[in-house]
Amino acid sequence: MSEPPARTPHVETHCPYCALQCGTRLSGDRDMGVTVRPAEFPTNRGRLCQKGWTAPDVLAAADRLTVPLVRAPDGNLTETTWDRALDTVAGRLRELRTRYGPDTVAAFGGGGLTNEKAYLLGKFARLALGTSQIDYNGRFCMASAAAAGKAAFGVDRGLPFPVTDLAAADTVLLAGANVAETMPPLMQHMDTAELIVIDPRHTPTAQRAKLHLQPAPGTDLALALGLLHITVVDGLTDAEYIRRRTHGFASAVRQAMAWWPERVEAVTGVPASTQRAAARMLAAARNAYILTGRGVEQNSQGTDTAAAFINLALALGLPGSGHGGYGCLTGQGNGQGGREHGQKADQLPGYRSLTDPEARAHVAGVWGVPPESLPGPGRTAYELLDSLGRDQGPRALLIFGSNPVVSAPNAAHVAERLASLDLLVVADFVPSETARTADVVLPVTQWAEEEGTLTSLEGRVLRRRALLTPPPHVRTDLEVLHGLAVRLGEPPHRYPTAPRDVFDELRAASRGGPADYSGINYRRLDAGEALHWPCPATEPAHPGTPRLFLERFTHPDGRARFAEVDHRGPAEAVSAAYPLHATTGRVLAHYQSGAQTRRVAELHGAAPEPLISVHPDTAARAGVAGRALARVTSARGSMTARIQLDPTMRPDTLFIPFHFPGDGSANLFTNPALDPRSGMPEFKLSAVRLEPLPEATP
């Protein structure tokens, strides 16, 4: 009798891309290949986007990093052993710290790292390196909305309600969010809602909207103030909610009263009648939601702009009402958890403040060190990158899960700063543009090769499960941090390498903090419990908190705060030399810097190169034709791409995706002007000019 066929290995896990964290089922192995199927998970309900369907292709990338690399005297990266690579890094770090002090070394993390990696990286930086110089690429993504949410509500959680609540919405306002391309499975939760979309472009999301408001780039704050003005003047506010549950309404309204609809129209280009229609749609809805995305947050007034949309939501009585709310659409896969556990410049695990004496004492107690030994806050992401190699700036940088050569603003300048370092170390699984410039490259595991947890945009903690064993000479990020810490003189037990052990320590470090994970453990997650933080350790077991603010906000008095904000305009105005606005964003086929998706044949085929979307009249005035090569130039630099004529574009605006490297990098022209509260650069608005190029130009 023949043997039954062997059972195909399979595992239930989550997509490696955005913060929607769609449920997936992986099956296969390295020999037969890996296939993916969507799971019946609440956020994706059995659907995946193009990136999710092709995610396993990255596992077999032809240029996968599988051995450590060290730059040889001839300038080439050459293969080496793990011991030599880690000894080299630790030796150089010791030399630099001895000569210049602990802040001469820095760490840069990512919003795609698991909770365990983000936690251990923050601990490693502050204890093993002793540096204050740590931040992460989420500063380029979520920082403005996080700052506004914390100020308004007392805590920052992207969606303070489950994604599935959107199915009951009558009206949803999407401000600066192109969900149909960036999070396609989310659209099904809004199938029955009337959409109001605020976006300078007529995106696929705007095409599905009942009302599209198309403001000039950099004027979203004026538009939000105008919507609040109409809501107040037309008597559409929820006066009882404002009286009972908020502070600061009068001050916020005082600013909004200066933004009557006709003035807003003159600044933004959005007709006054359209503004009034939007305000009335929101007020008339039984269930209304206001959701913001990077389009309104990635500018030098990003925090104030997010706050203005929160003001509008509070005036309508939405947050914590049970019939609507405000939320921020977190971008990166662990954009939520990544900002909660200590890899931000000013934060300790559990979303605690690094300057809070009680928080410092609690975390130091978990770590077994004196509170006074913990460094203070360091530089935010762009400030950190800009300081590299300068006097009083870091001379060594360790990068985990980020590709700033492509993703940072003013990218040519950032590349110069990286090149000025005495030591650049990159841990990655593909040779990203940043890894190719490093002195040491450390090959680490991919998503389907590792265990851990991530936290979705709705604050739900999820299990990542491994299907594959890593290649022979590939290590986990936790093992890398452990190996370096021990070489730097730290006790081995302080840096666990098992994700479950790291998570148990994270639970203790977060206990009592705003993002309390102490009641969550792998056993409960593996049993399928839906656990949203805060979830404190209690008896009986706490069920988690899927909906925040139903009874009170997180400020000590339980009330939300209106913000007093006013529009001041972008950091950079158009001029005769740079007469057009350029804005950047994502396209359906690619993700972030494109280091993963550009290696997938199907995705590369769908979007093989950057395109400059421009109105035909604007193109004609610049002397460029459709599909012709053109250059976009700002005061910082130029990028080159082909023209895509789009009659739905504003005549004063260009759009370029930011997923591409080299001469096609949109971040060669973007503006590093920073939001003073969040440290967010002004990605979404640059003053530029458009010029034709000969076809021979590369």
XYZ file of C-alpha atoms in Angstrom:
698
model
C 0.000 0.000 0.000
C 1.431 3.378 -0.990
C 2.162 6.052 1.581
C -0.299 8.955 1.701
C 1.089 12.167 0.223
C 2.952 14.342 2.686
C 0.939 17.214 4.057
C 1.959 20.563 2.599
C 3.351 22.848 5.302
C 1.056 25.796 5.964
C 0.649 28.595 8.452
C -1.856 31.347 9.282
C -0.155 34.749 9.319
C -0.489 38.291 7.932
C 0.572 40.224 4.848
C 4.015 41.873 5.197
C 2.974 45.226 3.764
C 0.552 47.859 5.078
C -0.982 48.365 8.528
C -4.270 46.805 7.474
C -2.413 43.521 8.139
C -4.683 41.351 6.004
C -4.968 37.779 7.199
C -3.248 35.248 4.937
C -2.608 31.515 4.739
C 0.832 30.523 3.453
C 1.642 27.051 2.212
C 4.618 25.341 0.585
C 8.359 25.284 1.152
C 11.540 26.481 -0.536
C 11.639 23.551 -2.939
C 8.027 23.662 -4.134
C 7.627 27.403 -3.653
C 5.295 29.361 -1.393
C 1.706 30.227 -2.249
C -0.617 32.610 -0.461
C -4.381 32.621 0.015
C -6.426 35.296 1.759
C -7.909 34.376 5.131
C -11.361 35.285 6.394
C -9.918 37.934 8.686
C -12.003 40.950 9.786
C -9.904 43.602 8.025
C -9.690 41.933 4.592
C -12.656 39.505 4.663
C -11.073 37.047 2.259
C -9.501 39.594 -0.087
C -5.974 40.733 -0.901
C -4.515 43.477 -3.047
C -2.009 42.885 -5.830
C 0.903 43.283 -3.423
C -0.535 40.754 -0.990
C -1.110 38.145 -3.708
C 2.507 38.452 -4.879
C 4.170 38.787 -1.447
C 5.759 35.284 -1.536
C 7.776 36.258 -4.624
C 10.090 38.378 -2.472
C 11.010 35.267 -0.474
C 12.750 33.938 -3.588
C 14.352 37.199 -4.733
C 17.370 36.397 -6.907
C 19.600 38.846 -5.041
C 18.540 37.805 -1.540
C 21.223 38.576 1.041
C 22.411 35.293 2.549
C 25.887 36.003 3.996
C 27.402 38.967 5.874
C 29.319 41.471 3.762
C 32.186 43.762 4.773
C 33.646 46.487 2.582
C 37.175 45.555 1.569
C 40.102 47.986 1.079
C 39.393 47.983 -2.667
C 35.939 49.413 -1.970
C 33.943 46.285 -2.773
C 31.592 44.447 -0.432
C 33.002 40.979 0.171
C 31.566 37.919 1.911
C 32.689 37.209 5.451
C 31.721 35.227 8.543
C 29.254 36.374 11.174
C 31.970 36.491 13.819
C 34.157 38.731 11.693
C 31.256 40.987 10.737
C 30.017 41.450 14.314
C 33.560 41.784 15.685
C 34.251 44.485 13.094
C 31.096 46.426 14.001
C 31.559 46.110 17.766
C 35.244 47.049 17.558
C 34.565 50.203 15.562
C 31.672 51.180 17.862
C 33.895 50.824 20.942
C 36.624 52.929 19.346
C 34.232 55.714 18.388
C 32.450 55.765 21.749
C 35.756 55.866 23.623
C 37.030 58.735 21.517
C 33.884 60.844 21.049
C 31.292 59.671 23.594
C 28.140 57.519 23.345
C 26.134 59.898 21.148
C 28.669 59.423 18.378
C 26.804 56.206 17.500
C 23.177 56.100 16.386
C 20.443 53.675 15.402
C 17.675 54.042 12.829
C 14.714 51.659 12.863
C 11.591 51.043 10.826
C 7.818 50.852 10.999
C 7.961 47.373 9.471
C 9.891 45.835 12.368
C 7.920 43.526 14.648
C 7.052 44.747 18.132
C 9.805 42.542 19.516
C 12.447 43.986 17.188
C 11.374 47.597 17.800
C 11.456 47.010 21.556
C 14.869 45.325 21.614
C 16.365 47.912 19.239
C 15.329 50.730 21.577
C 16.727 48.854 24.570
C 19.971 48.081 22.705
C 20.468 51.727 21.710
C 19.916 53.101 25.204
C 21.803 50.432 27.145
C 24.380 48.705 24.916
C 25.203 51.837 22.916
C 24.274 54.308 25.650
C 23.093 56.738 22.982
C 20.189 59.143 22.797
C 20.455 59.079 19.001
C 17.727 56.706 17.866
C 14.688 57.297 15.684
C 12.874 55.495 12.882
C 11.290 55.903 9.470
C 7.811 56.104 10.992
C 8.737 59.700 11.712
C 8.203 60.155 7.955
C 4.793 58.490 8.149
C 2.731 58.782 11.318
C 4.355 61.450 13.468
C 2.003 64.375 12.775
C -1.220 62.439 13.302
C 0.282 60.833 16.404
C 1.137 64.218 17.920
C -2.305 65.624 17.123
C -4.125 62.548 18.424
C -2.179 62.487 21.663
C -2.867 66.186 22.258
C -6.571 65.845 21.516
C -7.414 62.515 23.115
C -4.536 61.835 25.509
C -3.380 58.807 23.528
C -2.464 57.963 19.946
C -4.014 54.914 18.311
C -4.510 55.131 14.549
C -8.096 53.878 14.589
C -9.644 53.968 18.070
C -12.296 51.576 16.752
C -12.240 48.366 14.672
C -12.076 48.684 10.895
C -15.332 46.747 10.683
C -17.206 49.638 12.349
C -16.868 51.546 9.072
C -19.437 49.190 7.514
C -22.147 51.054 9.456
C -21.032 54.466 8.183
C -23.414 56.648 6.213
C -20.680 59.164 5.346
C -16.884 58.933 5.454
C -14.574 61.883 4.856
C -11.150 60.763 3.608
C -8.645 63.611 3.883
C -5.397 62.973 2.003
C -5.962 59.225 1.778
C -6.033 57.280 -1.500
C -7.302 54.050 0.063
C -8.291 52.402 -3.236
C -4.577 52.181 -4.126
C -2.819 52.094 -0.765
C -5.207 49.776 1.157
C -7.627 48.302 -1.403
C -9.282 45.728 0.920
C -10.328 48.575 3.231
C -12.654 49.965 0.555
C -15.128 47.103 0.982
C -15.897 48.346 4.505
C -17.123 51.616 2.983
C -19.136 50.156 0.113
C -22.439 51.529 1.425
C -21.096 54.864 2.675
C -21.125 58.125 0.792
C -17.514 59.237 0.446
C -16.150 62.753 0.675
C -12.560 62.781 -0.587
C -10.116 65.643 -0.065
C -7.164 65.270 -2.439
C -5.433 67.498 -5.007
C -5.611 64.539 -7.438
C -8.627 62.750 -8.858
C -7.384 59.438 -7.495
C -9.109 56.047 -7.832
C -10.551 56.762 -4.375
C -11.860 60.160 -5.482
C -13.444 58.501 -8.510
C -15.675 56.536 -6.133
C -16.607 59.575 -4.057
C -19.925 61.385 -4.019
C -18.005 64.602 -3.384
C -14.396 65.368 -4.325
C -12.740 68.457 -2.858
C -9.558 69.205 -4.848
C -7.550 71.811 -2.895
C -4.216 73.250 -3.908
C -1.373 71.322 -2.238
C -0.498 72.727 1.167
C -3.935 74.279 1.832
C -5.681 71.405 3.634
C -5.535 73.230 6.961
C -7.389 76.218 5.530
C -10.016 73.846 4.152
C -10.453 72.085 7.514
C -10.845 75.455 9.240
C -13.448 76.413 6.649
C -15.433 73.223 7.240
C -15.449 73.944 10.979
C -16.561 77.518 10.251
C -19.552 76.273 8.247
C -20.403 73.655 10.875
C -20.553 76.320 13.588
C -22.262 79.092 11.619
C -24.903 76.776 10.173
C -25.724 75.287 13.584
C -24.498 71.785 12.752
C -22.455 71.209 15.919
C -23.333 68.797 18.730
C -23.555 71.352 21.550
C -24.293 68.837 24.311
C -21.300 66.650 23.362
C -19.018 69.709 23.206
C -20.185 70.897 26.636
C -19.954 67.485 28.311
C -16.913 65.890 26.719
C -14.467 68.572 25.499
C -12.373 71.623 26.373
C -11.205 74.501 24.205
C -14.065 74.823 21.723
C -14.265 78.617 21.929
C -10.566 79.106 21.133
C -10.721 76.741 18.170
C -13.800 78.447 16.789
C -12.206 81.871 17.193
C -9.577 80.832 14.647
C -12.101 79.185 12.334
C -14.301 82.282 12.222
C -11.636 83.986 10.095
C -12.044 81.271 7.439
C -15.405 81.930 5.809
C -16.149 79.815 2.715
C -15.295 82.423 0.118
C -11.911 83.119 1.710
C -11.227 79.377 1.833
C -12.167 79.132 -1.845
C -9.677 81.881 -2.721
C -6.861 80.036 -0.897
C -7.681 76.404 -1.715
C -9.586 76.567 -4.994
C -12.448 74.500 -3.513
C -15.801 76.173 -4.326
C -17.715 77.509 -1.328
C -20.769 75.509 -2.400
C -18.744 72.289 -2.305
C -17.459 73.128 1.173
C -21.017 73.620 2.408
C -22.152 70.371 0.810
C -19.374 68.454 2.569
C -20.184 69.927 5.998
C -23.884 69.177 5.583
C -23.244 65.595 4.450
C -21.219 64.948 7.591
C -23.716 66.589 9.909
C -26.716 64.818 8.372
C -25.202 61.336 8.681
C -26.335 59.056 11.505
C -22.852 57.471 11.468
C -19.997 59.613 10.165
C -16.245 59.119 10.206
C -13.358 61.460 9.439
C -10.163 59.659 8.407
C -6.854 61.339 7.618
C -3.844 60.042 5.680
C -0.387 61.126 4.655
C -1.686 63.652 2.131
C -2.686 66.114 4.866
C -0.071 65.070 7.422
C 3.238 65.084 5.500
C 3.874 68.798 5.592
C 5.382 71.382 7.882
C 1.937 72.078 9.358
C 0.996 68.407 9.475
C 0.214 68.262 13.193
C -1.971 71.360 13.050
C -3.745 70.029 9.956
C -4.527 66.690 11.599
C -5.659 68.635 14.669
C -8.007 70.750 12.545
C -9.737 67.642 11.224
C -9.970 66.325 14.796
C -11.571 69.671 15.739
C -14.174 69.110 13.050
C -14.869 65.599 14.333
C -15.215 66.841 17.917
C -17.540 69.677 16.870
C -19.796 67.077 15.224
C -19.688 64.910 18.356
C -18.102 61.898 16.672
C -15.101 60.540 18.659
C -16.165 58.055 21.322
C -19.839 58.467 20.440
C -20.492 54.945 19.197
C -21.910 56.383 15.963
C -18.801 57.588 14.192
C -15.379 58.931 14.999
C -11.990 60.171 13.894
C -9.129 57.933 12.809
C -5.738 58.087 11.166
C -4.902 55.512 8.487
C -1.545 54.190 9.666
C 0.689 53.285 6.723
C 3.510 50.832 7.447
C 2.887 47.230 8.443
C 3.740 47.855 12.092
C 3.418 51.600 11.977
C 1.288 51.470 15.122
C 3.342 49.054 17.223
C 6.574 50.456 15.850
C 5.896 53.813 17.483
C 4.868 52.356 20.843
C 7.862 50.427 22.131
C 10.909 52.620 22.251
C 12.528 53.161 18.864
C 11.327 56.774 18.704
C 13.709 59.515 19.802
C 11.527 60.601 22.728
C 9.812 57.415 23.813
C 10.058 54.392 26.076
C 8.057 51.136 25.754
C 4.317 51.298 26.325
C 4.151 54.681 24.588
C 5.755 56.281 27.644
C 7.551 59.618 27.535
C 11.322 59.475 27.891
C 11.210 62.644 30.023
C 8.650 61.290 32.537
C 10.504 60.327 35.768
C 7.939 57.639 36.632
C 8.174 56.124 33.155
C 11.962 56.104 33.309
C 11.918 54.452 36.728
C 9.474 51.764 35.616
C 11.320 50.796 32.437
C 14.733 51.011 34.120
C 13.421 48.628 36.763
C 12.375 46.117 34.118
C 15.783 46.459 32.459
C 17.679 46.243 35.759
C 19.533 49.548 35.428
C 19.420 52.868 37.337
C 16.916 55.359 35.849
C 19.611 58.017 35.614
C 21.595 55.774 33.245
C 18.954 56.121 30.531
C 19.799 58.826 27.950
C 17.372 61.648 27.264
C 15.547 62.362 24.004
C 17.594 62.528 20.809
C 17.152 63.999 17.351
C 14.124 63.206 15.196
C 14.628 61.218 11.991
C 15.596 63.889 9.459
C 17.524 65.887 12.056
C 19.431 62.710 12.886
C 20.216 61.955 9.237
C 21.209 65.571 8.603
C 23.628 65.522 11.567
C 25.554 62.426 10.455
C 29.288 62.960 10.134
C 29.114 66.556 11.367
C 30.646 68.055 14.492
C 28.577 66.891 17.475
C 26.754 64.448 15.192
C 26.985 60.647 15.033
C 29.926 59.065 13.213
C 28.380 55.588 13.119
C 24.857 54.495 12.226
C 23.102 51.131 12.462
C 20.015 50.799 10.241
C 17.341 48.148 10.706
C 14.374 47.888 8.351
C 14.761 51.171 6.483
C 16.065 52.504 3.159
C 16.626 56.254 3.699
C 18.672 56.702 0.499
C 15.312 56.436 -1.286
C 12.739 57.256 1.422
C 14.197 60.356 3.101
C 13.514 63.889 1.843
C 16.322 65.792 0.125
C 17.697 62.334 -0.655
C 20.950 63.375 -2.341
C 21.915 65.284 0.792
C 21.036 62.306 2.992
C 23.179 60.040 0.798
C 26.075 62.477 1.262
C 25.648 62.416 5.033
C 25.606 58.601 5.057
C 28.771 58.557 2.948
C 30.505 60.820 5.475
C 30.177 58.299 8.308
C 33.072 56.374 9.769
C 30.800 53.316 9.952
C 27.470 52.470 8.316
C 25.867 49.122 9.180
C 22.677 47.920 7.471
C 20.624 44.866 8.430
C 18.344 43.834 5.571
C 17.240 40.849 3.482
C 17.768 42.441 0.043
C 20.555 44.780 -1.115
C 18.579 48.003 -0.866
C 20.042 51.228 -2.172
C 21.129 52.047 1.391
C 22.643 48.593 1.986
C 24.791 48.980 -1.134
C 26.506 51.988 0.434
C 27.178 50.317 3.814
C 30.484 49.285 5.352
C 28.892 46.167 6.819
C 25.734 44.424 5.591
C 24.037 41.888 7.859
C 21.581 39.433 6.224
C 18.424 39.006 8.303
C 15.197 37.035 8.096
C 12.117 37.927 6.073
C 8.530 37.978 7.296
C 7.690 34.334 6.473
C 10.857 33.131 8.221
C 10.249 34.676 11.634
C 7.922 34.695 14.617
C 6.680 37.773 16.380
C 3.825 40.231 16.765
C 2.648 43.344 14.967
C -0.042 45.858 15.825
C -2.520 46.844 13.140
C -3.879 50.312 12.466
C -6.834 49.531 14.779
C -4.570 48.696 17.747
C -5.085 44.936 17.454
C -2.010 42.850 18.309
C -1.418 40.088 15.755
C 0.813 37.048 15.484
C 3.343 36.709 12.689
C 4.164 33.036 12.153
C 7.055 31.420 10.293
C 6.484 29.007 7.415
C 10.103 28.685 6.306
C 13.414 28.041 8.013
C 15.837 30.890 7.233
C 18.721 30.216 4.821
C 21.763 28.740 6.616
C 23.752 31.944 7.166
C 20.843 34.301 7.811
C 20.050 35.469 11.352
C 17.128 37.258 12.962
C 17.409 40.909 13.967
C 17.076 39.772 17.587
C 20.124 37.529 17.159
C 22.055 40.407 15.571
C 21.252 42.736 18.483
C 22.176 40.016 20.981
C 25.503 39.331 19.263
C 26.465 43.003 19.156
C 25.332 43.692 22.731
C 27.410 40.845 24.157
C 30.464 42.061 22.244
C 29.891 45.516 23.708
C 30.014 44.122 27.236
C 26.332 43.634 27.991
C 25.137 40.520 29.888
C 23.727 37.935 27.429
C 20.434 37.474 29.308
C 19.548 41.130 28.796
C 18.975 40.565 25.062
C 16.779 37.487 24.500
C 16.719 36.000 21.011
C 13.399 34.136 21.288
C 10.523 36.449 20.219
C 8.222 35.022 22.897
C 10.754 35.926 25.610
C 11.192 39.435 24.215
C 7.420 39.896 24.099
C 7.059 38.821 27.724
C 9.606 41.489 28.694
C 7.814 44.036 26.501
C 4.596 43.220 28.379
C 6.287 44.041 31.677
C 7.858 47.231 30.314
C 4.517 48.438 28.924
C 2.527 47.647 32.095
C 0.617 50.725 33.216
C 1.600 52.764 30.160
C -0.786 54.274 27.603
C -0.157 51.290 25.285
C -0.460 48.575 27.933
C 0.216 45.103 26.507
C 0.695 43.381 29.869
C -2.470 41.284 29.541
C -1.570 40.020 26.049
C 0.510 36.894 25.525
C 1.308 34.448 22.749
C -1.032 31.838 24.219
C -4.050 34.146 23.969
C -3.078 35.330 20.485
C -2.513 31.769 19.259
C -5.938 30.843 20.618
C -7.418 33.426 18.245
C -8.448 36.108 20.744
C -8.931 39.571 19.248
C -6.891 41.726 21.627
C -6.668 45.481 21.149
C -4.551 47.585 23.509
C -4.836 48.779 26.180
C -5.097 45.282 27.607
C -3.760 45.308 31.179
C -2.964 42.183 33.149
C -6.053 41.521 35.259
C -7.971 38.655 36.836
C -10.101 37.557 35.122
C -8.240 38.201 31.871
C -8.906 41.631 30.352
C -10.701 41.361 26.976
C -8.795 44.231 25.371
C -10.218 47.559 24.213
C -11.439 47.530 20.610
C -13.217 50.889 21.047
C -11.557 53.717 22.902
C -13.193 56.826 24.397
C -16.738 55.449 24.760
C -16.924 56.709 28.336
C -13.989 59.076 28.658
C -10.899 60.305 26.858
C -7.443 59.527 28.206
C -6.638 62.952 29.631
C -6.849 63.019 33.446
C -10.192 64.841 33.397
C -11.623 62.495 30.746
C -12.246 65.292 28.238
C -10.922 65.761 24.704
C -9.087 68.944 23.745
C -9.843 71.178 20.791
C -6.679 72.653 19.273
C -6.204 76.328 18.498
C -4.669 76.215 15.014
C -4.415 78.540 12.038
C -3.274 78.185 8.435
C 0.072 79.759 7.577
C 0.795 78.105 4.238
C 3.557 75.810 3.053
C 7.224 76.279 3.913
C 8.042 76.931 0.243
C 5.982 79.087 -2.105
C 5.930 78.834 -5.889
C 7.887 81.482 -7.777
C 8.915 82.465 -11.280
C 11.832 80.010 -11.045
C 9.692 77.212 -9.573
C 6.098 77.899 -10.692
C 4.472 74.506 -10.000
C 3.563 72.408 -6.959
C 4.901 68.855 -6.872
C 3.369 66.266 -4.596
C 4.411 62.674 -4.022
C 2.674 59.457 -3.054
C 2.146 55.780 -3.699
C 0.820 53.748 -6.610
C -1.040 50.454 -6.347
C 1.807 48.162 -7.411
C 4.504 49.412 -5.059
C 5.167 49.894 -1.377
C 7.343 52.441 0.431
C 10.855 52.710 -1.093
C 10.071 49.812 -3.453
C 12.984 47.687 -2.189
C 10.639 44.687 -1.999
C 8.005 45.327 -4.650
C 10.454 46.354 -7.386
C 11.848 42.799 -7.115
C 8.462 41.211 -7.946
C 8.072 40.677 -11.693
C 4.301 41.203 -11.746
C 4.505 44.435 -9.748
C 7.503 45.726 -11.682
C 5.643 44.978 -14.901
C 2.625 46.940 -13.703
C 4.713 49.991 -12.737
C 8.267 49.645 -14.103
C 9.291 53.279 -13.747
C 8.219 56.567 -12.200
C 5.846 58.773 -14.178
C 5.192 62.492 -13.861
C 1.427 63.013 -13.873
C 0.624 66.421 -15.307
C -2.314 68.252 -16.859
C -2.026 68.418 -20.686
C -2.131 72.229 -20.666
C 0.684 72.387 -18.130
C 2.740 69.955 -20.173
C 2.191 72.005 -23.317
C 3.316 75.203 -21.589
C 6.471 73.406 -20.408
C 7.134 72.047 -23.906
C 6.831 68.370 -22.967
C 4.724 65.684 -24.631
C 3.110 62.531 -23.294
C 5.602 59.675 -22.702
C 8.505 62.070 -23.290
C 11.317 62.343 -20.791
C 11.190 65.387 -18.526
C 12.978 66.801 -15.536
C 11.370 68.055 -12.304
C 13.636 70.481 -10.444
C 13.354 72.154 -7.050
C 15.801 74.271 -5.080
C 17.292 71.015 -3.750
C 17.663 68.827 -6.815
C 16.182 67.202 -9.905
C 14.641 63.889 -10.900
C 13.926 62.473 -14.338
C 10.908 60.493 -15.533
C 8.415 60.176 -18.375
C 5.348 62.359 -18.714
C 1.895 60.909 -18.101
C -0.798 63.296 -19.316
C -3.774 63.413 -16.941
C -6.602 65.883 -17.598
C -7.905 65.402 -14.026
C -4.765 66.949 -12.502
C -4.834 70.505 -11.227
C -2.954 72.671 -13.784
C -0.674 73.960 -11.008
C 0.311 70.509 -9.674
C 2.515 67.551 -10.625
C 2.376 64.101 -9.038
C 5.334 61.683 -8.821
C 5.435 58.327 -6.971
C 8.274 57.962 -4.461
C 9.074 54.232 -4.860
C 11.981 54.556 -7.274
C 15.752 55.066 -6.822
C 18.489 56.877 -8.710
C 17.572 59.659 -11.133
C 13.913 58.640 -10.809
C 13.757 59.329 -7.073
C 11.078 61.862 -6.194
C 12.856 62.547 -2.912
C 15.674 64.236 -4.801
C 13.453 67.326 -4.915
C 11.339 67.008 -1.729
C 11.575 69.548 1.057
C 13.055 68.647 4.481
C 11.274 71.564 6.177
C 9.981 70.061 9.433
C 6.779 70.287 11.414
C 7.946 71.885 14.689
C 5.876 69.512 16.853
C 6.241 66.170 15.089
C 9.472 66.423 13.091
C 7.573 65.433 9.945
C 9.190 66.657 6.702
C 7.161 68.454 4.032
C 7.067 65.560 1.544
C 3.747 66.564 0.023
C 4.647 69.967 -1.306
C 7.662 71.253 -3.222
C 7.951 74.258 -5.522
C 9.319 72.952 -8.824
C 9.694 73.598 -12.525
C 9.086 71.135 -15.365
C 11.484 70.929 -18.306
C 11.830 68.693 -21.381
C 14.804 66.382 -21.822
C 16.308 64.784 -24.931
C 15.407 61.114 -25.334
C 19.104 60.233 -25.026
C 19.120 61.337 -21.396
C 19.320 58.256 -19.117
